[in-house]
XYZ file of C-alpha atoms in Angstrom:
723
model
C -3.338 -42.314 -3.891
C -3.572 -43.206 -0.220
C -6.964 -43.605 1.411
C -8.006 -41.443 4.350
C -11.212 -41.414 6.360
C -14.011 -39.494 4.715
C -14.645 -36.125 6.331
C -17.178 -35.891 9.094
C -19.930 -33.424 8.237
C -21.948 -31.182 10.533
C -24.742 -28.976 9.202
C -25.902 -26.077 11.358
C -29.171 -24.508 10.251
C -28.890 -20.883 11.286
C -25.740 -18.767 11.396
C -26.680 -16.095 13.913
C -25.365 -15.516 17.446
C -26.385 -18.945 18.746
C -24.635 -20.772 15.918
C -21.645 -18.465 16.318
C -21.434 -19.280 20.024
C -21.566 -22.987 19.216
C -18.800 -22.564 16.637
C -16.643 -20.767 19.221
C -17.094 -23.684 21.618
C -16.253 -26.203 18.879
C -13.033 -24.293 18.253
C -12.226 -24.229 21.973
C -12.848 -27.953 22.482
C -11.426 -29.282 19.213
C -7.800 -29.538 20.446
C -8.951 -32.020 23.094
C -11.742 -33.880 21.300
C -11.036 -33.807 17.560
C -8.404 -35.944 15.859
C -6.818 -33.628 13.333
C -5.984 -36.493 10.980
C -9.629 -36.517 9.869
C -11.364 -33.565 8.271
C -14.503 -32.017 9.726
C -16.652 -29.961 7.406
C -19.172 -27.601 8.978
C -21.912 -26.168 6.773
C -23.804 -23.102 7.994
C -27.163 -22.535 6.323
C -28.743 -19.105 6.678
C -29.956 -16.470 4.202
C -28.658 -13.808 6.604
C -25.025 -12.921 7.423
C -23.099 -15.310 9.678
C -22.485 -13.834 13.093
C -25.326 -11.299 13.302
C -27.939 -13.435 11.576
C -31.404 -12.066 10.911
C -32.195 -10.245 14.153
C -28.835 -8.459 14.458
C -28.146 -7.886 10.766
C -26.574 -4.587 9.762
C -29.431 -3.716 7.429
C -31.797 -2.166 9.962
C -32.534 1.332 11.171
C -29.674 3.040 13.026
C -32.333 4.325 15.444
C -32.722 0.848 16.943
C -30.572 0.242 20.005
C -29.754 -2.524 22.419
C -31.284 -2.465 25.883
C -27.963 -3.453 27.466
C -24.906 -1.329 28.158
C -21.913 -2.128 25.991
C -19.933 -3.483 28.949
C -22.763 -5.914 29.729
C -22.622 -7.791 26.418
C -20.238 -10.643 25.741
C -20.029 -13.749 23.593
C -17.218 -15.326 25.607
C -16.766 -17.578 28.598
C -14.887 -16.278 31.627
C -13.776 -17.264 35.116
C -17.393 -17.624 36.269
C -18.235 -20.253 33.631
C -18.928 -23.715 35.042
C -18.163 -25.681 31.898
C -16.295 -28.881 31.145
C -14.437 -27.392 28.208
C -11.704 -24.770 28.309
C -12.495 -21.172 29.160
C -11.495 -18.880 26.310
C -11.940 -15.260 27.461
C -12.696 -12.566 24.958
C -13.677 -8.912 24.935
C -17.086 -7.567 25.760
C -18.689 -5.325 23.182
C -17.295 -2.298 25.042
C -13.766 -3.724 25.224
C -13.849 -4.641 21.546
C -15.120 -1.181 20.582
C -12.302 0.427 22.580
C -9.792 -1.212 20.239
C -11.028 1.110 17.513
C -10.409 4.213 19.609
C -7.839 3.336 22.246
C -9.988 4.672 25.108
C -10.969 3.054 28.392
C -14.510 1.666 27.968
C -15.127 2.108 31.697
C -15.109 5.905 31.344
C -18.262 7.328 29.841
C -18.452 10.881 28.536
C -22.219 10.595 28.904
C -22.267 9.803 32.620
C -21.130 12.936 34.485
C -21.250 12.674 38.235
C -21.202 8.891 38.200
C -17.676 7.916 39.267
C -17.225 4.191 38.920
C -14.843 1.817 40.602
C -12.932 -0.411 38.213
C -14.846 -3.574 37.356
C -13.412 -6.956 38.163
C -10.437 -7.696 35.901
C -10.954 -9.992 32.985
C -9.939 -13.578 33.524
C -6.400 -14.274 32.301
C -6.157 -16.562 29.339
C -4.734 -20.008 30.101
C -1.179 -20.424 28.952
C -2.229 -23.153 26.545
C -5.035 -21.084 25.021
C -4.692 -20.490 21.296
C -3.822 -16.884 20.687
C -6.790 -15.171 19.066
C -5.912 -13.441 15.831
C -7.947 -10.317 16.537
C -6.266 -7.824 14.212
C -8.958 -6.671 11.842
C -9.925 -3.560 9.926
C -12.693 -1.345 11.259
C -16.281 -1.871 10.111
C -16.945 -0.579 6.629
C -19.937 1.507 7.709
C -18.528 4.927 8.710
C -21.436 5.587 11.087
C -20.791 2.349 12.975
C -17.072 3.091 13.125
C -17.759 6.576 14.496
C -20.016 5.073 17.147
C -17.441 2.477 18.187
C -14.730 5.109 18.520
C -16.735 6.986 21.159
C -18.628 4.082 22.721
C -18.277 3.912 26.499
C -19.018 0.933 28.678
C -22.173 2.511 30.080
C -23.540 3.513 26.664
C -26.381 1.641 24.978
C -25.095 0.692 21.514
C -27.013 0.605 18.277
C -27.936 -2.805 16.973
C -25.634 -2.090 14.067
C -22.716 -1.862 16.505
C -23.714 -5.225 17.949
C -23.910 -6.574 14.409
C -20.297 -5.545 13.818
C -19.238 -7.177 17.104
C -20.999 -10.436 16.225
C -19.383 -10.408 12.793
C -15.973 -10.090 14.456
C -16.753 -12.865 16.971
C -17.695 -15.152 14.097
C -14.423 -14.472 12.283
C -12.439 -14.971 15.485
C -14.125 -18.356 15.964
C -13.136 -19.277 12.407
C -9.551 -18.264 13.113
C -9.314 -20.544 16.138
C -10.511 -23.687 14.374
C -7.776 -26.241 13.722
C -6.660 -26.724 10.102
C -8.652 -29.959 9.821
C -11.964 -28.126 10.322
C -13.482 -26.097 7.485
C -16.591 -23.934 7.501
C -18.813 -23.087 4.557
C -21.741 -20.687 4.604
C -24.710 -21.361 2.322
C -26.716 -18.197 1.824
C -29.978 -20.087 1.572
C -33.004 -21.279 3.504
C -33.113 -24.859 4.740
C -36.479 -26.335 3.792
C -36.318 -29.914 5.070
C -34.263 -32.532 6.876
C -34.636 -36.175 5.904
C -32.778 -39.359 6.669
C -32.919 -42.401 8.939
C -32.151 -42.194 12.626
C -29.171 -44.498 12.169
C -27.767 -42.935 9.024
C -26.791 -39.751 7.210
C -29.141 -36.785 7.218
C -30.039 -34.788 4.119
C -30.576 -31.051 4.552
C -32.536 -29.642 1.623
C -31.971 -26.034 0.569
C -34.363 -23.743 -1.254
C -31.931 -22.806 -4.016
C -30.387 -26.130 -4.982
C -31.562 -29.550 -6.066
C -28.865 -31.540 -4.287
C -29.171 -31.613 -0.499
C -26.302 -31.371 1.931
C -25.455 -34.733 3.448
C -24.532 -34.630 7.112
C -23.604 -36.925 9.946
C -25.298 -34.583 12.436
C -27.650 -31.614 12.093
C -28.046 -28.740 14.551
C -31.105 -26.506 14.317
C -30.194 -23.023 15.564
C -32.568 -20.743 13.689
C -33.065 -18.391 16.637
C -36.226 -16.319 16.950
C -38.772 -17.415 14.361
C -41.932 -15.685 13.225
C -45.304 -17.366 13.532
C -48.390 -16.921 11.394
C -51.183 -14.953 13.113
C -53.453 -16.877 15.461
C -57.263 -16.841 15.285
C -57.591 -13.604 17.262
C -55.114 -11.756 15.072
C -56.663 -13.184 11.911
C -60.040 -11.814 13.017
C -58.525 -8.371 13.543
C -56.797 -8.567 10.168
C -60.086 -9.447 8.490
C -61.834 -6.555 10.246
C -59.081 -4.216 9.053
C -59.416 -5.519 5.493
C -63.180 -4.959 5.431
C -62.919 -1.406 6.721
C -59.683 -0.310 5.069
C -57.765 -0.094 8.352
C -54.159 -0.858 9.313
C -53.356 -3.948 11.376
C -49.916 -5.233 12.379
C -49.813 -8.607 14.152
C -46.907 -9.512 16.468
C -43.718 -8.934 14.491
C -40.047 -8.108 14.914
C -39.744 -4.333 14.851
C -36.913 -4.279 12.327
C -39.080 -6.258 9.888
C -42.298 -4.249 10.295
C -43.646 -2.210 7.379
C -45.130 0.939 8.920
C -45.356 2.980 5.733
C -49.162 2.739 5.516
C -49.649 4.667 8.780
C -50.714 8.199 7.861
C -49.609 11.420 9.593
C -51.909 12.187 12.493
C -53.631 8.808 12.298
C -54.736 7.403 15.641
C -53.105 4.039 16.369
C -53.882 1.655 19.230
C -50.724 -0.105 20.395
C -51.034 -3.154 22.627
C -47.748 -3.850 24.403
C -45.458 -1.584 26.423
C -42.168 -3.463 26.196
C -39.171 -3.202 23.907
C -41.178 -3.730 20.723
C -43.182 -0.612 21.556
C -40.017 1.380 22.273
C -38.609 0.407 18.876
C -41.833 1.301 17.088
C -41.974 4.594 18.983
C -38.524 5.526 17.670
C -39.308 4.479 14.105
C -42.585 6.428 14.002
C -41.167 9.646 15.484
C -37.449 10.200 14.877
C -37.764 7.798 11.966
C -40.235 10.226 10.398
C -38.126 13.314 10.877
C -38.944 14.352 14.439
C -36.244 15.408 16.880
C -35.672 16.286 20.526
C -34.412 19.482 22.128
C -32.790 19.430 25.553
C -34.053 22.263 27.745
C -32.064 24.164 30.376
C -33.452 21.954 33.151
C -32.427 18.780 31.299
C -35.903 17.767 30.160
C -36.600 16.918 26.547
C -39.023 18.653 24.227
C -40.188 16.806 21.133
C -40.115 18.761 17.880
C -42.583 17.027 15.563
C -42.146 16.730 11.832
C -45.893 16.570 11.214
C -45.598 13.052 9.779
C -46.140 11.185 13.063
C -49.249 9.153 13.900
C -50.786 9.413 17.390
C -50.005 6.327 19.490
C -52.457 5.148 22.174
C -50.504 2.565 24.171
C -51.600 0.150 26.864
C -50.777 -3.305 28.168
C -51.582 -5.744 30.952
C -49.600 -3.695 33.492
C -50.266 -0.407 31.737
C -46.736 0.914 32.319
C -43.472 0.584 30.362
C -40.794 -1.877 31.411
C -38.502 -0.581 34.146
C -35.595 1.457 32.866
C -32.189 -0.186 32.735
C -29.752 0.929 35.425
C -26.926 3.234 34.337
C -24.598 2.700 37.305
C -22.317 0.000 38.680
C -22.218 -1.678 42.072
C -20.794 0.486 44.828
C -20.197 -2.410 47.189
C -18.599 -5.818 46.620
C -20.319 -8.165 44.207
C -22.877 -10.302 46.087
C -21.762 -13.924 46.532
C -24.334 -15.685 44.373
C -26.012 -18.123 44.388
C -26.976 -18.009 48.038
C -30.578 -19.154 48.440
C -31.457 -20.425 44.955
C -28.641 -22.400 43.405
C -27.730 -26.059 42.824
C -28.284 -27.039 46.458
C -31.713 -25.428 46.583
C -32.738 -27.083 43.318
C -31.478 -30.444 44.612
C -33.562 -30.025 47.755
C -36.679 -29.206 45.748
C -36.173 -32.229 43.514
C -35.484 -34.559 46.442
C -39.174 -34.771 47.262
C -41.681 -36.824 45.344
C -44.633 -34.470 44.969
C -45.268 -32.168 42.007
C -44.033 -28.607 42.397
C -45.865 -25.331 42.012
C -43.603 -22.486 40.910
C -45.364 -19.707 42.802
C -45.885 -21.711 46.000
C -42.784 -23.913 46.215
C -40.087 -22.221 44.135
C -40.772 -18.510 43.925
C -40.222 -17.838 47.662
C -36.652 -19.137 47.267
C -36.171 -17.152 44.067
C -37.516 -14.021 45.761
C -35.213 -14.528 48.732
C -32.231 -14.813 46.384
C -33.147 -11.594 44.582
C -33.709 -9.902 47.926
C -30.293 -11.055 49.098
C -28.639 -9.356 46.124
C -30.629 -6.189 46.800
C -29.852 -5.933 50.507
C -26.227 -7.030 50.118
C -25.617 -3.973 47.954
C -27.705 -1.658 50.131
C -25.912 -2.589 53.363
C -22.443 -2.421 51.791
C -22.928 0.675 49.622
C -25.289 2.703 51.839
C -24.801 1.543 55.440
C -26.096 4.888 56.696
C -29.569 3.925 55.449
C -29.632 0.744 57.561
C -29.806 0.144 61.318
C -27.924 -3.165 61.604
C -24.434 -4.328 60.646
C -24.574 -6.504 57.548
C -23.407 -9.722 59.296
C -26.223 -9.429 61.838
C -28.831 -8.752 59.180
C -27.541 -11.522 56.902
C -27.540 -14.062 59.734
C -31.212 -13.422 60.457
C -32.103 -13.107 56.770
C -30.607 -16.511 55.979
C -32.790 -18.222 58.601
C -36.145 -16.675 57.661
C -38.630 -17.420 54.899
C -39.184 -14.611 52.419
C -42.916 -14.249 53.065
C -42.799 -14.766 56.823
C -43.911 -12.107 59.295
C -40.495 -12.304 60.933
C -38.793 -11.451 57.623
C -41.093 -8.471 57.150
C -40.315 -7.298 60.676
C -36.560 -7.737 60.153
C -36.576 -5.696 56.953
C -38.811 -2.982 58.403
C -36.535 -2.634 61.426
C -33.209 -2.742 59.571
C -34.269 -0.700 56.520
C -36.285 2.308 57.758
C -37.061 3.896 54.382
C -39.705 1.955 52.401
C -38.041 3.201 49.203
C -35.032 1.016 50.091
C -37.089 -2.146 50.587
C -37.824 -4.713 47.902
C -41.571 -5.125 47.286
C -42.193 -7.491 44.377
C -45.958 -7.146 44.451
C -45.819 -3.352 44.177
C -43.258 -3.635 41.379
C -45.309 -6.184 39.460
C -48.664 -4.373 39.520
C -48.114 -0.619 39.884
C -51.640 0.270 38.711
C -53.597 -2.288 40.737
C -56.532 -0.646 42.461
C -55.864 2.697 40.782
C -58.395 4.442 38.543
C -58.855 7.942 37.149
C -61.871 9.978 36.154
C -60.239 11.468 33.081
C -57.557 10.404 30.614
C -55.706 13.644 31.340
C -55.360 12.781 35.037
C -53.922 9.395 34.124
C -51.433 10.965 31.706
C -50.042 13.085 34.544
C -49.902 10.124 36.921
C -48.042 7.865 34.515
C -45.621 10.588 33.468
C -44.736 11.032 37.139
C -44.324 7.252 37.543
C -41.992 7.042 34.538
C -39.949 10.062 35.601
C -39.419 8.621 39.081
C -38.392 5.261 37.635
C -35.810 6.830 35.308
C -34.419 9.017 38.082
C -34.028 6.030 40.400
C -32.394 3.827 37.775
C -29.815 6.512 36.944
C -29.043 7.511 40.538
C -26.246 5.430 42.146
C -27.847 6.123 45.527
C -30.192 3.281 44.552
C -27.547 0.808 43.390
C -29.341 -1.844 45.456
C -31.578 -2.220 42.399
C -28.514 -3.438 40.485
C -27.772 -5.958 43.230
C -31.306 -7.285 42.796
C -30.818 -7.383 39.029
C -27.657 -9.495 39.322
C -29.448 -11.898 41.643
C -32.345 -12.038 39.177
C -29.891 -13.142 36.480
C -28.501 -15.783 38.828
C -31.999 -17.104 39.479
C -32.669 -17.175 35.752
C -29.546 -19.261 35.233
C -30.446 -21.901 37.812
C -34.126 -22.294 36.963
C -33.724 -24.342 33.733
C -32.543 -27.482 35.551
C -35.629 -27.474 37.709
C -37.867 -26.883 34.696
C -36.151 -29.689 32.764
C -36.866 -32.114 35.601
C -40.537 -32.169 34.648
C -41.601 -31.744 38.259
C -43.621 -28.559 37.780
C -47.345 -29.122 37.426
C -48.861 -28.493 34.021
C -50.893 -25.598 35.388
C -47.792 -24.044 36.938
C -45.831 -24.328 33.689
C -48.687 -22.658 31.828
C -49.640 -19.929 34.285
C -46.502 -19.349 36.327
C -43.509 -20.226 34.137
C -44.629 -19.348 30.609
C -47.170 -16.841 31.862
C -46.179 -14.810 34.903
C -42.434 -15.460 35.305
C -41.442 -14.726 31.718
C -43.299 -11.419 31.769
C -42.100 -10.458 35.247
C -38.462 -11.174 34.404
C -38.689 -9.097 31.226
C -40.493 -6.282 33.054
C -37.699 -5.995 35.621
C -34.624 -7.015 33.628
C -35.270 -6.236 29.956
C -36.401 -2.635 29.998
C -35.216 0.189 27.757
C -32.388 2.649 28.399
C -33.369 5.662 30.465
C -33.051 8.045 27.528
C -35.821 6.165 25.723
C -38.204 6.750 28.623
C -37.251 10.423 28.726
C -38.147 10.533 25.044
C -41.434 8.815 25.872
C -42.177 11.543 28.414
C -41.494 14.214 25.792
C -43.761 12.469 23.298
C -46.492 12.263 25.924
C -46.237 15.974 26.676
C -46.393 16.663 22.937
C -49.538 14.554 22.545
C -47.882 12.102 20.152
C -48.218 9.271 22.701
C -51.310 8.763 24.869
C -51.465 6.248 27.735
C -54.517 3.956 27.793
C -53.990 2.046 31.053
C -53.696 -1.461 32.476
C -55.590 -4.618 31.491
C -56.176 -3.174 28.035
C -58.957 -4.772 26.020
C -59.065 -4.537 22.238
C -62.390 -4.587 20.430
C -63.924 -3.738 17.084
C -66.796 -1.390 16.308
C -68.580 -2.321 13.093
C -70.757 0.781 13.232
C -67.830 3.202 13.167
C -65.388 0.894 11.404
C -62.724 1.376 14.076
C -60.667 -0.601 16.541
C -61.383 0.169 20.201
C -59.296 0.027 23.369
C -60.613 0.144 26.923
C -58.990 -0.076 30.354
C -60.322 -0.146 33.929
C -57.624 2.414 34.733
C -59.776 5.060 33.022
C -63.250 3.480 33.002
C -65.817 4.554 30.476
C -63.332 6.260 28.165
C -62.853 4.018 25.114
C -60.312 4.909 22.449
C -61.283 4.586 18.773
C -58.589 4.254 16.120
C -58.116 3.312 12.511
C -55.013 1.226 13.173
C -53.980 -1.522 15.583
C -50.416 -2.636 16.318
C -49.652 -5.689 18.443
C -46.318 -4.524 19.892
C -44.819 -7.741 21.157
C -42.974 -10.695 19.708
C -44.948 -13.574 18.225
C -45.373 -16.461 20.630
C -43.598 -19.656 19.574
C -45.873 -22.107 17.820
C -44.817 -25.174 15.886
C -48.315 -25.356 14.444
C -48.019 -21.816 13.011
C -44.270 -21.453 12.516
C -43.134 -19.691 9.370
C -39.893 -21.679 9.278
C -40.354 -24.196 6.436
C -38.017 -26.787 7.924
C -39.717 -26.900 11.319
C -43.149 -26.691 9.718
C -42.399 -29.705 7.538
C -40.920 -31.798 10.342
C -43.905 -31.002 12.551
C -46.362 -31.861 9.782
C -44.578 -35.166 9.167
C -44.536 -36.090 12.847
C -40.728 -35.958 13.013
C -40.644 -33.535 15.923
C -42.945 -32.811 18.808
C -44.442 -29.807 20.524
C -43.824 -29.710 24.255
C -46.963 -30.936 26.012
C -47.032 -30.849 29.812
C -49.930 -32.844 31.206
C -51.091 -34.136 34.555
C -54.370 -35.191 36.111
C -55.764 -31.659 36.219
C -54.388 -29.787 33.222
C -52.727 -30.057 29.813
C -50.444 -27.291 28.554
C -49.214 -27.017 24.972
C -46.358 -24.527 24.986
C -45.772 -24.288 21.237
C -42.082 -25.028 21.860
C -40.004 -27.713 20.180
C -39.438 -30.592 22.600
C -35.784 -31.520 23.081
C -33.906 -33.828 25.407
C -32.989 -31.821 28.529
C -29.528 -33.339 28.768
C -28.196 -32.742 25.271
C -30.748 -30.871 23.154
C -31.552 -33.788 20.847
C -34.873 -33.335 19.062
C -37.639 -35.532 20.447
C -38.935 -37.576 17.494
C -42.393 -39.082 18.132
C -41.769 -41.804 15.565
C -38.759 -42.939 17.599
C -40.531 -42.408 20.918
C -37.506 -40.512 22.094
C -34.589 -38.297 21.046
C -33.357 -38.400 17.466
C -29.663 -39.382 17.661
C -28.604 -37.171 14.735
C -30.704 -34.029 15.175
C -30.124 -31.359 17.825
C -31.955 -28.073 18.400
C -30.814 -25.042 20.376
C -32.216 -21.727 21.489
C -35.443 -19.816 21.166
C -37.823 -22.361 19.556
C -37.015 -25.117 22.074
C -38.395 -26.006 25.485
C -34.976 -25.470 27.033
C -36.264 -21.884 27.270
C -32.670 -20.626 26.947
C -33.364 -17.916 24.397
C -30.409 -15.591 25.019
C -27.501 -16.008 22.599
C -25.111 -13.682 24.442
C -24.847 -12.664 28.058
C -23.596 -10.336 30.743
C -19.965 -11.050 31.718
C -19.218 -13.054 34.858
C -22.711 -14.481 35.316
C -22.022 -18.140 34.413
C -24.598 -17.719 31.672
C -26.723 -20.782 30.791
C -26.171 -20.212 27.070
C -22.417 -20.705 27.415
C -22.905 -23.832 29.512
C -25.269 -25.309 26.945
C -23.118 -24.343 23.968
C -20.093 -25.961 25.577
C -21.926 -29.167 26.468
C -23.424 -29.493 22.989
C -20.126 -28.707 21.237
C -18.341 -31.389 23.238
C -21.099 -33.917 22.564
C -20.985 -33.136 18.840
C -17.225 -33.609 18.647
C -17.357 -36.867 20.599
C -20.169 -38.247 18.447
C -18.550 -37.209 15.179
C -15.232 -38.686 16.290
C -16.899 -42.011 17.038
C -18.647 -42.277 13.673
C -16.753 -44.479 11.213
C -15.167 -42.735 8.244
C -14.975 -44.793 5.097
C -11.709 -44.438 3.135
C -11.842 -42.003 0.252
C -9.336 -40.184 -1.928
C -7.605 -37.501 0.072
C -9.003 -34.061 -0.808
C -7.518 -30.725 0.076
C -9.318 -29.419 3.159
C -10.030 -26.142 1.407
C -10.776 -27.518 -2.053
C -14.302 -26.631 -3.175
C -16.550 -29.400 -4.426
C -16.714 -29.834 -8.158
C -20.196 -28.325 -8.157
C -19.161 -25.098 -6.410
C -20.653 -22.157 -8.293
C -18.536 -19.283 -9.468
C -20.001 -16.992 -6.791
C -17.852 -18.602 -4.079
C -15.911 -15.979 -2.185
C -12.774 -15.897 -0.122
C -12.747 -15.450 3.616
C -11.776 -11.801 3.313
C -14.708 -10.998 1.073
C -17.163 -12.793 3.294
C -15.872 -10.998 6.344
C -16.934 -7.716 4.773
C -20.165 -8.740 3.114
C -22.356 -8.701 6.243
C -20.914 -5.395 7.421
C -20.923 -3.378 4.231
C -21.504 -1.079 2.408
C -18.079 -0.832 0.895
C -15.749 -3.117 -1.011
C -13.754 -5.810 0.752
C -10.215 -5.063 1.814
C -7.938 -7.450 -0.097
C -5.435 -7.284 2.759
C -8.013 -8.512 5.269
C -6.542 -11.534 7.095
C -9.981 -12.656 8.328
C -8.467 -12.913 11.797
C -6.414 -15.883 10.758
C -3.241 -16.909 8.993
C -3.020 -17.367 5.236
C -4.851 -20.458 4.142
C -7.423 -20.249 6.921
C -9.757 -23.238 6.301
C -12.807 -21.169 5.416
C -14.554 -22.523 2.361
C -16.507 -19.373 1.675
C -20.093 -18.969 0.564
C -22.302 -20.813 -1.827
């Protein structure tokens, strides 16, 4: 028997969208960087289905929806991607859904009166690109299939539809791997990683005694829950003593709300997407429904099983509604004022940087450029200058200068067409009401005006600002990774203000959700508390309390408290056993930003900015065989998919890491061993191993697998199945 090099082995902990994106980039770069004479075995470890993972798994309420339009969701690189590896275009969620119905995803039956110009054409595939084997049966869930068959580009899909898309993307990535690369999914939880820095790593699984041995390990667990902090523990203890309900920060799809009684008063802290999800689950999820009136407004028809939700937050208002229109003018040429050159200029100096003072004015000017570019091109009748004249002056002025304010006031007569970040950020500042009823009316009017604006193409300048906001988001990580921001600025401005402000503007709910919120408010099922909400406890009455300066002197008492926001990352409190163990053993580090005046502990996993290698305190630097990606890390690149044609940071990072992995694995020596079949299971493989076709259906079920399923690949696709 002839000797061949032993297979290289990569273990990826996590099999959700981030791991799927990495696998797609490995497939794209393998023809250039992987010698097919040596086998590469990739093990995916995740108790949840590969592709969707935990957050996007099929097994969640069909009431839960994405906050992005179907045409704005992609897992694929395109002509905008600035990557070293090959661009491999693929369909957006809308384009993929259209394959199940044969309709044009750009035409929406739900958007009358909103004619849309064709979007930019998809980038052509390079001639040498491997042809994706995309023929596949429809999802097994008939409700998901029915949704896909009518899904338009401007619709907001269910999370189950996104789950089906991610499942398909995963199988397409498998199909494009070369024959020398096999993938095996272990439906298990990784509990530990051990091994020397200069040798093989052992990944221990909860359900087996023998660990997986790997040359390299990638941690891609995605969003991870954290145990409650001291404040939440105190509230939980108060609830236990008085027989109340308390829900700490949690993912909505995982929350158990069954203990909330009909008519029970519930204080909800948080007005973002977690609240919107909980609102749907506690109303429609309990049998309520909506009736559309002749004037288009909604009326809520209660089931009688709903609790009463008293909601407030720091701003006191819900996130801004997502836009429902497309650009009417040409796409703004971004970046313009905050891109690589601007970041280079900021880093050229020697002094520490303050985000709000040194960086934000450039970011604001970039967002403003996107806003006014669309306004001047789409609605020139609402401006007093030709665009070239305005742009020439705009480019030369500082965002917060008096001259800039004068230019905008002169060229844009209507204040409603101007971009005012301060008014957007704090809509209730300086506003108070004598009675809760007066505030209910005020906030309903605020929400109604926001929805109307975000669905009216007359205000498409807001979309121009949104695109520029995404561009800013994509160029900020390099500056953050430089370490030049002061510790106080990282704490207060980056992790504090900027994250919340970006989400408030860019990550709001679909307009129909806010119309439902208005109906629930009119029905008395939802009550607005106000801004700067403060949560307390009243031992005398045995209730939680909520107060707000928006309606002073009017506390709310309730028998339940829900913290409606995601848990903050915390290595010290993480519920992931692998990270918890590595942190306890000193094998990974929390990001600590310190200077002469402040120390900030972010709770994030510290990684090398260049390549994502885990910083190991015992090595006083990056661990050469352990890499971490995504939400738990201080790269702060939490998104796993992106809007098309935005040169998304996640695709850049996935490509860079995939190429580094392939280069490193190729350079590692392979000791001769008997030649195995690439698809042969190990001798210890249990009988539950499944074929590729069965696995392709398992995450999407219910329903039996289709034996004719090609798993998007030719017969003999090197997919080792599940263990």
